[in-house]
CSV table of N, CA and C in Angstrom, one decimal:
chain,number,residue,atom,x,y,z
X,20,MET,N,10.3,59.5,-3.6
X,20,MET,CA,10.4,58.0,-3.4
X,20,MET,C,9.0,57.5,-3.0
X,21,SER,N,8.6,56.4,-3.5
X,21,SER,CA,7.3,55.9,-3.2
X,21,SER,C,7.2,55.3,-1.8
X,22,ALA,N,6.0,55.2,-1.3
X,22,ALA,CA,5.7,54.7,0.0
X,22,ALA,C,6.2,53.3,0.2
X,23,VAL,N,6.2,52.4,-0.8
X,23,VAL,CA,6.6,51.1,-0.7
X,23,VAL,C,8.2,51.1,-0.5
X,24,ARG,N,8.9,51.9,-1.1
X,24,ARG,CA,10.3,52.0,-0.9
X,24,ARG,C,10.6,52.4,0.5
X,25,TRP,N,9.9,53.4,1.0
X,25,TRP,CA,10.1,53.8,2.4
X,25,TRP,C,9.8,52.7,3.4
X,26,VAL,N,8.8,52.0,3.2
X,26,VAL,CA,8.4,50.8,4.0
X,26,VAL,C,9.5,49.8,4.0
X,27,LEU,N,9.9,49.4,2.8
X,27,LEU,CA,11.0,48.4,2.6
X,27,LEU,C,12.3,48.8,3.2
X,28,GLY,N,12.6,50.1,3.0
X,28,GLY,CA,13.8,50.6,3.6
X,28,GLY,C,13.8,50.6,5.1
X,29,GLY,N,12.6,51.0,5.7
X,29,GLY,CA,12.4,51.0,7.1
X,29,GLY,C,12.5,49.6,7.7
X,30,LEU,N,11.9,48.6,7.0
X,30,LEU,CA,12.0,47.2,7.4
X,30,LEU,C,13.5,46.7,7.4
X,31,GLY,N,14.2,47.1,6.4
X,31,GLY,CA,15.6,46.8,6.3
X,31,GLY,C,16.4,47.3,7.4
X,32,VAL,N,16.2,48.6,7.8
X,32,VAL,CA,16.9,49.2,8.9
X,32,VAL,C,16.5,48.5,10.2
X,33,LEU,N,15.2,48.2,10.4
X,33,LEU,CA,14.8,47.4,11.6
X,33,LEU,C,15.5,46.1,11.7
X,34,VAL,N,15.5,45.3,10.6
X,34,VAL,CA,16.1,44.0,10.6
X,34,VAL,C,17.6,44.1,10.9
X,35,GLY,N,18.3,45.1,10.3
X,35,GLY,CA,19.7,45.3,10.5
X,35,GLY,C,20.0,45.7,12.0
X,36,ALA,N,19.1,46.6,12.5
X,36,ALA,CA,19.3,47.0,13.9
X,36,ALA,C,19.1,45.8,14.9
X,37,TYR,N,18.1,44.9,14.6
X,37,TYR,CA,17.9,43.7,15.4
X,37,TYR,C,19.1,42.8,15.3
X,38,GLY,N,19.6,42.6,14.1
X,38,GLY,CA,20.8,41.7,14.0
X,38,GLY,C,22.0,42.3,14.8
X,39,ALA,N,22.2,43.6,14.7
X,39,ALA,CA,23.3,44.2,15.5
X,39,ALA,C,23.0,44.1,17.0
X,40,TRP,N,21.8,44.2,17.4
X,40,TRP,CA,21.5,44.1,18.8
X,40,TRP,C,21.8,42.6,19.3
X,41,LEU,N,21.4,41.7,18.5
X,41,LEU,CA,21.7,40.3,18.8
X,41,LEU,C,23.2,40.0,18.9
X,42,ALA,N,23.9,40.5,17.9
X,42,ALA,CA,25.4,40.3,17.9
X,42,ALA,C,26.0,41.0,19.2
X,43,LEU,N,25.6,42.2,19.5
X,43,LEU,CA,26.2,42.9,20.6
X,43,LEU,C,25.8,42.3,22.0
X,44,THR,N,24.6,41.7,22.1
X,44,THR,CA,24.2,41.2,23.4
X,44,THR,C,24.5,39.7,23.6
X,45,ARG,N,24.8,39.0,22.5
X,45,ARG,CA,25.1,37.5,22.6
X,45,ARG,C,26.5,37.1,22.3
X,46,GLN,N,27.4,38.0,22.0
X,46,GLN,CA,28.7,37.7,21.7
X,46,GLN,C,29.7,38.3,22.7
X,47,ASP,N,30.8,37.7,22.9
X,47,ASP,CA,31.8,38.4,23.8
X,47,ASP,C,32.7,39.3,22.9
X,48,LEU,N,33.6,40.0,23.6
X,48,LEU,CA,34.4,41.0,22.9
X,48,LEU,C,35.2,40.4,21.8
X,49,LEU,N,35.8,39.3,22.0
X,49,LEU,CA,36.7,38.6,21.0
X,49,LEU,C,35.9,38.2,19.8
X,50,GLN,N,34.7,37.7,20.0
X,50,GLN,CA,33.9,37.4,18.8
X,50,GLN,C,33.5,38.6,18.1
X,51,LEU,N,33.2,39.7,18.8
X,51,LEU,CA,32.8,40.9,18.1
X,51,LEU,C,34.0,41.5,17.2
X,52,LEU,N,35.2,41.3,17.8
X,52,LEU,CA,36.4,41.8,17.1
X,52,LEU,C,36.6,40.9,15.8
X,53,GLU,N,36.4,39.6,16.0
X,53,GLU,CA,36.5,38.7,14.8
X,53,GLU,C,35.5,39.0,13.7
X,54,ILE,N,34.2,39.4,14.2
X,54,ILE,CA,33.2,39.8,13.2
X,54,ILE,C,33.7,41.1,12.5
X,55,ALA,N,34.2,42.0,13.2
X,55,ALA,CA,34.7,43.3,12.6
X,55,ALA,C,35.8,43.0,11.6
X,56,LEU,N,36.7,42.1,12.0
X,56,LEU,CA,37.9,41.8,11.2
X,56,LEU,C,37.4,41.1,9.9
X,57,TRP,N,36.4,40.2,10.0
X,57,TRP,CA,35.9,39.5,8.9
X,57,TRP,C,35.2,40.5,7.9
X,58,LEU,N,34.4,41.4,8.4
X,58,LEU,CA,33.7,42.3,7.6
X,58,LEU,C,34.7,43.3,6.9
X,59,GLY,N,35.7,43.7,7.7
X,59,GLY,CA,36.7,44.6,7.1
X,59,GLY,C,37.5,43.9,6.0
X,60,ALA,N,37.9,42.7,6.3
X,60,ALA,CA,38.7,41.9,5.3
X,60,ALA,C,37.8,41.7,4.0
X,61,GLY,N,36.6,41.4,4.2
X,61,GLY,CA,35.7,41.2,3.0
X,61,GLY,C,35.6,42.4,2.1
X,62,VAL,N,35.5,43.6,2.8
X,62,VAL,CA,35.5,44.8,2.0
X,62,VAL,C,36.8,45.1,1.3
X,63,ALA,N,37.9,44.8,2.1
X,63,ALA,CA,39.2,45.1,1.5
X,63,ALA,C,39.5,44.1,0.3
X,64,VAL,N,39.2,42.9,0.5
X,64,VAL,CA,39.4,41.9,-0.6
X,64,VAL,C,38.6,42.2,-1.8
X,65,HIS,N,37.3,42.6,-1.6
X,65,HIS,CA,36.5,43.0,-2.7
X,65,HIS,C,37.1,44.2,-3.4
X,66,ASP,N,37.4,45.2,-2.7
X,66,ASP,CA,37.8,46.5,-3.3
X,66,ASP,C,39.2,46.3,-3.9
X,67,ALA,N,40.1,45.6,-3.3
X,67,ALA,CA,41.5,45.5,-3.8
X,67,ALA,C,41.6,44.4,-4.9
X,68,ILE,N,40.9,43.4,-4.8
X,68,ILE,CA,41.1,42.3,-5.7
X,68,ILE,C,39.9,42.1,-6.7
X,69,VAL,N,38.7,41.8,-6.2
X,69,VAL,CA,37.6,41.5,-7.1
X,69,VAL,C,37.3,42.7,-8.0
X,70,ALA,N,37.2,43.9,-7.4
X,70,ALA,CA,36.8,45.1,-8.3
X,70,ALA,C,37.9,45.3,-9.3
X,71,GLY,N,39.2,45.2,-8.9
X,71,GLY,CA,40.2,45.4,-9.9
X,71,GLY,C,40.2,44.4,-11.0
X,72,LEU,N,40.0,43.1,-10.7
X,72,LEU,CA,39.9,42.1,-11.7
X,72,LEU,C,38.7,42.3,-12.6
X,73,VAL,N,37.6,42.7,-12.0
X,73,VAL,CA,36.4,42.9,-12.9
X,73,VAL,C,36.6,44.1,-13.8
X,74,ILE,N,37.2,45.2,-13.3
X,74,ILE,CA,37.4,46.3,-14.2
X,74,ILE,C,38.4,46.0,-15.3
X,75,GLY,N,39.5,45.3,-14.9
X,75,GLY,CA,40.5,44.9,-15.9
X,75,GLY,C,39.9,43.9,-17.0
X,76,ALA,N,39.1,42.9,-16.5
X,76,ALA,CA,38.5,42.0,-17.4
X,76,ALA,C,37.4,42.7,-18.3
X,77,SER,N,36.7,43.7,-17.7
X,77,SER,CA,35.7,44.4,-18.5
X,77,SER,C,36.4,45.2,-19.6
X,78,LEU,N,37.5,45.9,-19.3
X,78,LEU,CA,38.2,46.7,-20.3
X,78,LEU,C,38.7,45.7,-21.4
X,79,LEU,N,39.2,44.6,-21.0
X,79,LEU,CA,39.7,43.6,-22.0
X,79,LEU,C,38.5,43.1,-22.8
X,80,GLY,N,37.4,42.8,-22.1
X,80,GLY,CA,36.2,42.3,-22.8
X,80,GLY,C,35.7,43.3,-23.8
X,81,ARG,N,35.8,44.6,-23.6
X,81,ARG,CA,35.3,45.6,-24.5
X,81,ARG,C,36.1,45.6,-25.8
X,82,ARG,N,37.3,45.1,-25.7
X,82,ARG,CA,38.2,45.0,-27.0
X,82,ARG,C,37.9,43.7,-27.7
X,83,VAL,N,37.5,42.7,-27.0
X,83,VAL,CA,37.3,41.4,-27.6
X,83,VAL,C,35.9,41.0,-27.9
X,84,LEU,N,34.9,41.4,-27.0
X,84,LEU,CA,33.5,41.0,-27.2
X,84,LEU,C,32.8,42.0,-28.0
X,85,PRO,N,31.7,41.5,-28.7
X,85,PRO,CA,30.8,42.5,-29.4
X,85,PRO,C,30.1,43.3,-28.4
X,86,LEU,N,29.6,44.5,-28.8
X,86,LEU,CA,28.9,45.4,-27.9
X,86,LEU,C,27.7,44.8,-27.1
X,87,PRO,N,26.9,43.9,-27.7
X,87,PRO,CA,25.8,43.4,-26.9
X,87,PRO,C,26.2,42.5,-25.7
X,88,TRP,N,27.4,42.0,-25.8
X,88,TRP,CA,27.9,41.1,-24.8
X,88,TRP,C,28.6,41.8,-23.6
X,89,HIS,N,28.9,43.1,-23.7
X,89,HIS,CA,29.6,43.8,-22.7
X,89,HIS,C,28.9,43.7,-21.3
X,90,ALA,N,27.6,44.1,-21.3
X,90,ALA,CA,26.9,44.2,-20.0
X,90,ALA,C,26.7,42.8,-19.4
X,91,PRO,N,26.3,41.8,-20.1
X,91,PRO,CA,26.1,40.4,-19.5
X,91,PRO,C,27.5,39.9,-19.0
X,92,ALA,N,28.5,40.1,-19.7
X,92,ALA,CA,29.8,39.6,-19.3
X,92,ALA,C,30.3,40.3,-18.0
X,93,THR,N,30.1,41.6,-18.0
X,93,THR,CA,30.5,42.3,-16.8
X,93,THR,C,29.7,41.9,-15.6
X,94,LEU,N,28.4,41.8,-15.7
X,94,LEU,CA,27.5,41.4,-14.6
X,94,LEU,C,27.9,39.9,-14.2
X,95,GLY,N,28.2,39.1,-15.1
X,95,GLY,CA,28.6,37.7,-14.8
X,95,GLY,C,29.9,37.7,-13.9
X,96,LEU,N,30.8,38.6,-14.3
X,96,LEU,CA,32.0,38.7,-13.5
X,96,LEU,C,31.8,39.2,-12.1
X,97,VAL,N,30.9,40.1,-12.0
X,97,VAL,CA,30.6,40.7,-10.7
X,97,VAL,C,30.0,39.6,-9.8
X,98,VAL,N,29.0,38.9,-10.3
X,98,VAL,CA,28.3,37.8,-9.6
X,98,VAL,C,29.3,36.7,-9.2
X,99,TRP,N,30.0,36.2,-10.2
X,99,TRP,CA,31.0,35.1,-10.0
X,99,TRP,C,32.1,35.5,-9.0
X,100,GLY,N,32.6,36.7,-9.2
X,100,GLY,CA,33.7,37.2,-8.3
X,100,GLY,C,33.3,37.3,-6.9
X,101,SER,N,32.1,37.9,-6.7
X,101,SER,CA,31.6,38.2,-5.3
X,101,SER,C,31.3,36.8,-4.6
X,102,VAL,N,30.7,35.9,-5.3
X,102,VAL,CA,30.3,34.6,-4.7
X,102,VAL,C,31.6,33.8,-4.5
X,103,SER,N,32.6,33.9,-5.3
X,103,SER,CA,33.8,33.2,-5.2
X,103,SER,C,34.6,33.7,-3.9
X,104,VAL,N,34.6,35.0,-3.7
X,104,VAL,CA,35.3,35.5,-2.5
X,104,VAL,C,34.6,35.0,-1.3
X,105,MET,N,33.2,35.0,-1.3
X,105,MET,CA,32.5,34.5,-0.1
X,105,MET,C,32.7,33.0,0.1
X,106,ALA,N,33.0,32.3,-1.0
X,106,ALA,CA,33.2,30.8,-0.9
X,106,ALA,C,34.6,30.4,-0.4
X,107,VAL,N,35.5,31.3,-0.4
X,107,VAL,CA,36.9,31.0,0.0
X,107,VAL,C,37.0,30.2,1.3
X,108,PRO,N,36.3,30.6,2.4
X,108,PRO,CA,36.4,29.8,3.6
X,108,PRO,C,36.0,28.3,3.5
X,109,VAL,N,34.9,28.1,2.8
X,109,VAL,CA,34.4,26.7,2.7
X,109,VAL,C,35.2,25.9,1.6
X,110,LEU,N,35.6,26.6,0.6
X,110,LEU,CA,36.4,25.9,-0.4
X,110,LEU,C,37.8,25.5,0.2
X,111,GLY,N,38.3,26.4,1.0
X,111,GLY,CA,39.6,26.1,1.7
X,111,GLY,C,39.5,25.2,2.9
X,112,ARG,N,38.2,24.9,3.3
X,112,ARG,CA,37.9,24.1,4.5
X,112,ARG,C,38.5,24.7,5.7
X,113,PHE,N,38.6,26.0,5.8
X,113,PHE,CA,39.1,26.6,7.0
X,113,PHE,C,38.1,26.4,8.2
X,114,GLY,N,38.6,25.9,9.3
X,114,GLY,CA,37.8,25.6,10.4
X,114,GLY,C,37.3,24.2,10.5
X,115,ALA,N,37.7,23.4,9.5
X,115,ALA,CA,37.3,21.9,9.6
X,115,ALA,C,38.1,21.3,10.7
X,116,ARG,N,37.3,20.4,11.5
X,116,ARG,CA,38.0,19.7,12.6
X,116,ARG,C,37.7,18.2,12.5
X,117,ALA,N,38.7,17.5,12.8
X,117,ALA,CA,38.5,16.0,12.8
X,117,ALA,C,37.5,15.5,13.8
X,118,ASP,N,37.5,16.2,15.0
X,118,ASP,CA,36.6,15.8,16.0
X,118,ASP,C,35.1,16.2,15.8
X,119,ASN,N,34.8,17.0,14.7
X,119,ASN,CA,33.5,17.3,14.4
X,119,ASN,C,33.3,17.2,12.9
X,120,PRO,N,33.0,16.0,12.4
X,120,PRO,CA,32.8,15.8,11.0
X,120,PRO,C,31.6,16.5,10.4
X,121,THR,N,30.7,17.0,11.2
X,121,THR,CA,29.5,17.7,10.6
X,121,THR,C,29.9,19.1,10.1
X,122,LEU,N,31.0,19.6,10.5
X,122,LEU,CA,31.4,20.9,9.9
X,122,LEU,C,32.0,20.7,8.5
X,123,LEU,N,31.6,21.5,7.6
X,123,LEU,CA,32.1,21.5,6.3
X,123,LEU,C,32.0,20.1,5.6
X,124,ASP,N,30.8,19.5,5.8
X,124,ASP,CA,30.6,18.2,5.3
X,124,ASP,C,29.9,18.1,3.9
X,125,ARG,N,29.9,19.2,3.2
X,125,ARG,CA,29.1,19.2,1.9
X,125,ARG,C,30.1,19.3,0.8
X,126,PRO,N,29.7,19.0,-0.4
X,126,PRO,CA,30.6,19.1,-1.6
X,126,PRO,C,30.7,20.5,-2.1
X,127,TYR,N,31.3,21.4,-1.4
X,127,TYR,CA,31.3,22.8,-1.7
X,127,TYR,C,32.0,23.1,-3.0
X,128,LEU,N,33.0,22.4,-3.4
X,128,LEU,CA,33.7,22.6,-4.7
X,128,LEU,C,32.7,22.3,-5.8
X,129,VAL,N,32.0,21.2,-5.7
X,129,VAL,CA,31.0,20.9,-6.8
X,129,VAL,C,30.0,22.0,-6.9
X,130,THR,N,29.5,22.4,-5.7
X,130,THR,CA,28.5,23.5,-5.7
X,130,THR,C,29.0,24.8,-6.3
X,131,TRP,N,30.2,25.1,-6.0
X,131,TRP,CA,30.8,26.3,-6.6
X,131,TRP,C,31.0,26.2,-8.1
X,132,LEU,N,31.4,25.0,-8.6
X,132,LEU,CA,31.5,24.7,-10.0
X,132,LEU,C,30.1,24.8,-10.7
X,133,VAL,N,29.1,24.3,-10.1
X,133,VAL,CA,27.7,24.4,-10.6
X,133,VAL,C,27.3,25.9,-10.7
X,134,LEU,N,27.6,26.6,-9.7
X,134,LEU,CA,27.3,28.1,-9.8
X,134,LEU,C,28.1,28.8,-10.9
X,135,THR,N,29.3,28.4,-11.0
X,135,THR,CA,30.1,28.9,-12.1
X,135,THR,C,29.5,28.6,-13.5
X,136,LEU,N,29.1,27.4,-13.7
X,136,LEU,CA,28.5,27.0,-15.0
X,136,LEU,C,27.2,27.7,-15.2
X,137,LEU,N,26.4,27.8,-14.1
X,137,LEU,CA,25.1,28.5,-14.3
X,137,LEU,C,25.3,30.0,-14.6
X,138,THR,N,26.3,30.6,-14.0
X,138,THR,CA,26.6,32.0,-14.3
X,138,THR,C,27.1,32.1,-15.8
X,139,LEU,N,27.9,31.2,-16.2
X,139,LEU,CA,28.3,31.3,-17.6
X,139,LEU,C,27.1,31.1,-18.6
X,140,ALA,N,26.2,30.2,-18.2
X,140,ALA,CA,25.0,29.9,-19.0
X,140,ALA,C,24.2,31.2,-19.1
X,141,ALA,N,24.0,31.8,-17.9
X,141,ALA,CA,23.2,33.1,-17.9
X,141,ALA,C,23.8,34.2,-18.7
X,142,VAL,N,25.1,34.3,-18.7
X,142,VAL,CA,25.8,35.3,-19.5
X,142,VAL,C,25.6,34.9,-21.0
X,143,ALA,N,25.7,33.7,-21.3
X,143,ALA,CA,25.6,33.3,-22.7
X,143,ALA,C,24.2,33.5,-23.2
X,144,VAL,N,23.2,33.2,-22.4
X,144,VAL,CA,21.8,33.5,-22.8
X,144,VAL,C,21.5,35.0,-23.0
X,145,ALA,N,22.0,35.7,-22.0
X,145,ALA,CA,21.8,37.2,-22.1
X,145,ALA,C,22.5,37.8,-23.3
X,146,GLY,N,23.7,37.3,-23.5
X,146,GLY,CA,24.5,37.8,-24.6
X,146,GLY,C,23.8,37.5,-26.0
X,147,LEU,N,23.3,36.3,-26.1
X,147,LEU,CA,22.7,35.9,-27.3
X,147,LEU,C,21.4,36.7,-27.5
X,148,VAL,N,20.6,36.9,-26.5
X,148,VAL,CA,19.3,37.6,-26.6
X,148,VAL,C,19.6,39.1,-27.0
X,149,ARG,N,20.6,39.7,-26.4
X,149,ARG,CA,21.0,41.1,-26.7
X,149,ARG,C,21.5,41.1,-28.1
X,150,SER,N,22.3,40.1,-28.6
X,150,SER,CA,22.8,40.1,-29.9
X,150,SER,C,21.7,40.1,-31.0
X,151,ARG,N,20.7,39.2,-30.7
X,151,ARG,CA,19.6,39.1,-31.6
X,151,ARG,C,18.8,40.3,-31.7
X,152,ARG,N,18.6,41.0,-30.5
X,152,ARG,CA,17.8,42.2,-30.5
X,152,ARG,C,18.6,43.3,-31.2
X,153,ALA,N,19.9,43.3,-31.1
X,153,ALA,CA,20.7,44.4,-31.8
X,153,ALA,C,20.6,44.2,-33.3
X,154,ASP,N,20.6,42.9,-33.8
X,154,ASP,CA,20.5,42.6,-35.2
X,154,ASP,C,19.2,42.9,-35.8
X,155,ALA,N,18.1,42.9,-35.0
X,155,ALA,CA,16.7,43.1,-35.5
X,155,ALA,C,16.4,44.5,-35.8
């Protein structure tokens, strides 16, 4: 492994340790349990739902899509699925309160739709480029 990778890995560990220290020293026990629940639920949702849907859609895509489109379509599904799972709290407006209108005050659905369209566009461009290279 190169020296740059070791340095970047070490910096990542230091930043993660600093974040853990901040969480442990500035949050009470209930907040720490909520953090653990949120992290665990995120992993469970990803593994149980997103991964299964991506695998199933990829297998279906292999039957329907031409070979050059397999990788871009699968990568697009992974990106879109992961971001969609992370967006569930803001799309569902969980935690919105009438007494604090500054919480969740942005057009999150529009933003998610734009991301969806950009992901589809990236998949289309990558698929077309790979198709043309395969034909050449």
